[in-house]
Structures are given as C-alpha cells and as structure tokens.
Coordinates of C-alpha atoms in Angstrom, one line a residue:
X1 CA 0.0 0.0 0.0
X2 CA 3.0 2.5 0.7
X3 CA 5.1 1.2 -1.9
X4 CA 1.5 1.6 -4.3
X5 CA 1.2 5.4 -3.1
X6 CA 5.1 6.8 -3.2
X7 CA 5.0 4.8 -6.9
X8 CA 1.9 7.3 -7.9
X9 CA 3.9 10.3 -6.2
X10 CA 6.8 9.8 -8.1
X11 CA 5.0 9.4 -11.0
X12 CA 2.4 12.5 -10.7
X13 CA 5.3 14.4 -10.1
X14 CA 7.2 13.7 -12.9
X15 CA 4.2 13.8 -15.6
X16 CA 3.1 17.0 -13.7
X17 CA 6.1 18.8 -14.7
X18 CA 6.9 17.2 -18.4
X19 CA 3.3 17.6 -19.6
X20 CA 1.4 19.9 -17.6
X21 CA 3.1 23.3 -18.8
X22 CA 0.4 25.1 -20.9
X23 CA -2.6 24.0 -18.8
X24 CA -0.2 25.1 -16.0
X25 CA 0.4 28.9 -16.9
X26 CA -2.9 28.9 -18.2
X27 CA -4.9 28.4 -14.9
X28 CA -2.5 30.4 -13.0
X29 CA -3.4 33.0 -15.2
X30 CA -6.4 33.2 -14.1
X31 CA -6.1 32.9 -10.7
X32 CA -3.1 34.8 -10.7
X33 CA -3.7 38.7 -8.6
X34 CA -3.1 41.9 -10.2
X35 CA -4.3 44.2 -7.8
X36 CA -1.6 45.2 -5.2
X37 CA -4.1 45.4 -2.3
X38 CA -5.3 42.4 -3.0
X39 CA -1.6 40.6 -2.0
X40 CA -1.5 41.8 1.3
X41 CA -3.7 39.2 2.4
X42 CA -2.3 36.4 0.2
X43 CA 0.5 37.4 1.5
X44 CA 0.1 37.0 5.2
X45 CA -2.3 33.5 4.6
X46 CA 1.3 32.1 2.7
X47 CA 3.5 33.3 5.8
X48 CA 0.9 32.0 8.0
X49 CA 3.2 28.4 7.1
X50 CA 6.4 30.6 9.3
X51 CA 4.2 30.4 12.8
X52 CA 1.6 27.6 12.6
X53 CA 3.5 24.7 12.7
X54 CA 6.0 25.5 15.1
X55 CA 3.5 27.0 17.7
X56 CA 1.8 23.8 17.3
X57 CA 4.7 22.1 17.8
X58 CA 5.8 23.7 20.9
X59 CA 2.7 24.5 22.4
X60 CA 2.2 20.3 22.3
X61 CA 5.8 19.9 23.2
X62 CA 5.4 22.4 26.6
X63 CA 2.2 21.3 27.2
X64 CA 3.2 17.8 27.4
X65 CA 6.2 18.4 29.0
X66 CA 4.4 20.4 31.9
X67 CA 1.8 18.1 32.3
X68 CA 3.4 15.3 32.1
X69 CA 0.9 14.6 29.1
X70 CA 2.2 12.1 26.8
X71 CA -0.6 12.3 24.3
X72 CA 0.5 15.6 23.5
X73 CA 4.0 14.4 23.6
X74 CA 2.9 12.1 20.8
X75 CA 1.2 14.9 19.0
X76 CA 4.2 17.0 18.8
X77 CA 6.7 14.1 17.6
X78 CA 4.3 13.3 15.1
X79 CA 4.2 17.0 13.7
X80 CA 8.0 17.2 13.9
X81 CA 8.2 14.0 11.3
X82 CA 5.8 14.9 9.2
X83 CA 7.0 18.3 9.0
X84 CA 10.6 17.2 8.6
X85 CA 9.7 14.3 6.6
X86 CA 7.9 16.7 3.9
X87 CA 10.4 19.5 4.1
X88 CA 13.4 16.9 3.4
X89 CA 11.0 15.3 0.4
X90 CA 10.4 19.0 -1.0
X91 CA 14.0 20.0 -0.7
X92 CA 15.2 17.1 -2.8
X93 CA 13.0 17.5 -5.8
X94 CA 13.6 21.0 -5.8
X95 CA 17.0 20.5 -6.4
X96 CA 16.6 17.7 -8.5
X97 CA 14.0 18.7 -11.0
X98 CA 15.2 22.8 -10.9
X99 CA 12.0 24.0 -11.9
X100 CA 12.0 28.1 -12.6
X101 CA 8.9 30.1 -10.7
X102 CA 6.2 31.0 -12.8
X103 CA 6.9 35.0 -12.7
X104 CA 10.3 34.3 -14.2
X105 CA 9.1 32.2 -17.0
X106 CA 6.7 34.5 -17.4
X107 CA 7.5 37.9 -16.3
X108 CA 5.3 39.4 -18.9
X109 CA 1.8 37.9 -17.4
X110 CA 2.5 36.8 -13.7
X111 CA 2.2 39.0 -11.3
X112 CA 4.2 38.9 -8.1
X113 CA 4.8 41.2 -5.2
X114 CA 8.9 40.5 -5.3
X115 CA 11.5 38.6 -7.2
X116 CA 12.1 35.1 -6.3
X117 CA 14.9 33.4 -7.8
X118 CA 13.7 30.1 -6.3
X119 CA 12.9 27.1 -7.3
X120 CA 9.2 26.1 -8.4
X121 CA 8.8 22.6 -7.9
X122 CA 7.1 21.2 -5.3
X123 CA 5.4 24.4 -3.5
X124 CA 7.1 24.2 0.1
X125 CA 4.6 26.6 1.5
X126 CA 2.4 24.1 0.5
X127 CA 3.6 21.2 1.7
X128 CA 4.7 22.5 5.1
X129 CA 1.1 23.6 5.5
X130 CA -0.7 20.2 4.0
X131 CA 1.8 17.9 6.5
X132 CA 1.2 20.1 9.3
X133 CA -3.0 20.1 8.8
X134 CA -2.7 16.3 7.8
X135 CA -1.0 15.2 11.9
X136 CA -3.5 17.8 13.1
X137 CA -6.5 16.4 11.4
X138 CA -5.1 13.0 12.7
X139 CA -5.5 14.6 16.2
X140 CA -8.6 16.1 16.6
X141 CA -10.3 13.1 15.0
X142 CA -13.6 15.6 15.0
X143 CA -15.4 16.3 11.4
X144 CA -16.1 20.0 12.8
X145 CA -12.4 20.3 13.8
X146 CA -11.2 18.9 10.6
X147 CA -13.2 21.1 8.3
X148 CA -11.6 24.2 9.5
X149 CA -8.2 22.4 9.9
X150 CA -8.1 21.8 6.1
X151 CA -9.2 25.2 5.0
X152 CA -6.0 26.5 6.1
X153 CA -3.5 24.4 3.4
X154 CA -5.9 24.7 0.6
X155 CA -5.9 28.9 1.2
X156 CA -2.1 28.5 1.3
X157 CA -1.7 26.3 -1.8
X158 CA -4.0 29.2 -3.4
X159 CA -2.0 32.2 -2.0
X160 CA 1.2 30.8 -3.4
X161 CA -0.6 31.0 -7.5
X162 CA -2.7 34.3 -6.6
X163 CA 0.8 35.8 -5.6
X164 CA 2.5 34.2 -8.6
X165 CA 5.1 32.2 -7.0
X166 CA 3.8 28.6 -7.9
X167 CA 2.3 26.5 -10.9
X168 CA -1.0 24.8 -10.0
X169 CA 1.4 21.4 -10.2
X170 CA 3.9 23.1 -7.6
X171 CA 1.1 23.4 -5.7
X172 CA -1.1 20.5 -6.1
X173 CA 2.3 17.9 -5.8
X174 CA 3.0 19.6 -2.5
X175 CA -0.6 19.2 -1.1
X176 CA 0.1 15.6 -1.7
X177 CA 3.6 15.7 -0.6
X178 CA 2.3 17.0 2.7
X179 CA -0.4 14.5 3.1
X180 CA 1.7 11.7 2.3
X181 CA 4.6 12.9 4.9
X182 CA 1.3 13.3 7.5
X183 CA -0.3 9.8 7.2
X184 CA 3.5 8.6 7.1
X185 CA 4.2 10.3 10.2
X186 CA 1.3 8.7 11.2
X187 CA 2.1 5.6 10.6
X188 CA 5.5 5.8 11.9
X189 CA 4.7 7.2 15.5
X190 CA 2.4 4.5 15.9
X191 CA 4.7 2.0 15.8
X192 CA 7.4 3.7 17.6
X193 CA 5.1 5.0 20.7
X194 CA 2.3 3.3 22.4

C-alpha cells in the first residue's frame, strides 16, 4: 500500500512537470492577482506556514512536557516528522527537477509582489502547510475540527498561485507531498510509541 502510493507520487510528479506546462500557466493565469491590495492578504495566509507549525509544535511539546501529558508528547513528535519528513522530500526534488517560478518564465503575465529566484517545484509553503493540517486532522479526529483544519492548506496552496510564485502542479504535488509525509508520520509514531 506505501510502496503503491510513493509509486503514484513519483510518478504525478514527474508527468506533472513534463506535460502539464500550458494547462499550468494557463490556470495560473487566471487565478493569478493583479491588484496590489489584494496581495496583502495572500501574503500574510502564505506566511501563515512561518508560525503555525512551530506554535503547534511547541505549544504540544510544553504542554506535554508540563503536564506530564504524553498524548501531547505524541502529538508534537508526530508533527516534527511529518514536517521534517515533507520538508526533506520537498527540498530534494527541488533540487533535482530545478523548476524556474512561474513570474520568471513568465514575467510578462504573472504578477508577483517580489523577485524570487527560487525554485518552483514542489510548493514548500504548501507542503509545510498540508503535513502540518494532515498530523493535526489526525489529532482532533472531529469532522467540525477537521473542516476548518483543512481550509488553512488549501488557502495556502492558493495564495502561493494568486501571488504568482507557484504552478498549480507546484502546488497541487506539495498538497500531496504534505499529506503523504502526514499519514506517514502517522504511521511511523504508531509503531514507535504506544
């Protein structure tokens, strides 16, 4: 079953980015923001990936830690793999596919409110923000937790095309990135804690 789902990673990810080009550019066109004003907000949803997984991190971690509460203990190992475990993932196939951002392929249509000379390929924003929501959803085990919980990652994975930094494929192989390196995570702290 794990072997089954990295297999269909590897290979979304490399079709994504050998034939997905024109309906690539063309839907980030359109989603794409060219108001200024409008990128403020973008802007702080995308850097919303800086704080929320290490506050949920820690605040587990020192929670656990003062409480002697080693659920939350668990919870905060498990967001430290998954979060390292999709950040590792991301980092290697950003180096090894070299993908440019969408605004310098394209400076003439993207928009974007600075110059990134950054690779494209997987979003990392993304990731970071689908891994993190993944263990979390895994945690509160509630429907009318959860709902909320995975609003967050998709309005990231947005904000990094409305701001012009990603392809819909940057952003779509990171969600699944991240949910992989969450259910792995997952998987791994269950056998390692009981």
């Amino acid at each position: 079953m794990k072997k089954a789902f990295l297999l269909f990673c590897c290979i979304f990810l490399l079709l994504s980015t050998a034939q997905a080009q024109n309906p690539d550019i063309d839907l980030l066109r359109r989603i794409n923001a060219g108001q200024p004003e409008e990128q403020h907000f973008w802007l702080g949803v995308s850097n919303s990936v800086y704080w929320v997984p290490p506050a949920y991190l820690l605040g587990n971690l020192a929670y656990g830690l003062a409480g002697n509460d080693n659920c939350a203990l668990r919870y905060s190992l498990e967001t430290a793999l998954s979060t390292g475990i999709s950040m590792a993932i991301t980092g290697g196939l950003k180096q090894l596919i070299n993908r440019q951002r969408p605004s310098q392929s394209y400076p003439e249509s993207i928009h974007t409110y600075s110059f990134t000379d950054g690779k494209s390929f997987p979003s990392g924003h993304t990731t970071l923000a689908f891994a993190t929501a993944t263990t979390m959803a895994f945690q509160s085990r509630r429907w009318y937790i959860t709902v909320p919980i995975i609003t967050w990652p998709l309005s990231v994975g947005y904000s990094r095309m409305r701001l012009g930094k990603h392809y819909p494929s940057d952003v779509m192989a990171g969600a699944l990135i991240g949910i992989g390196s969450g259910l792995l995570s997952h998987w791994i702290t269950n056998r390692i804690v009981h």
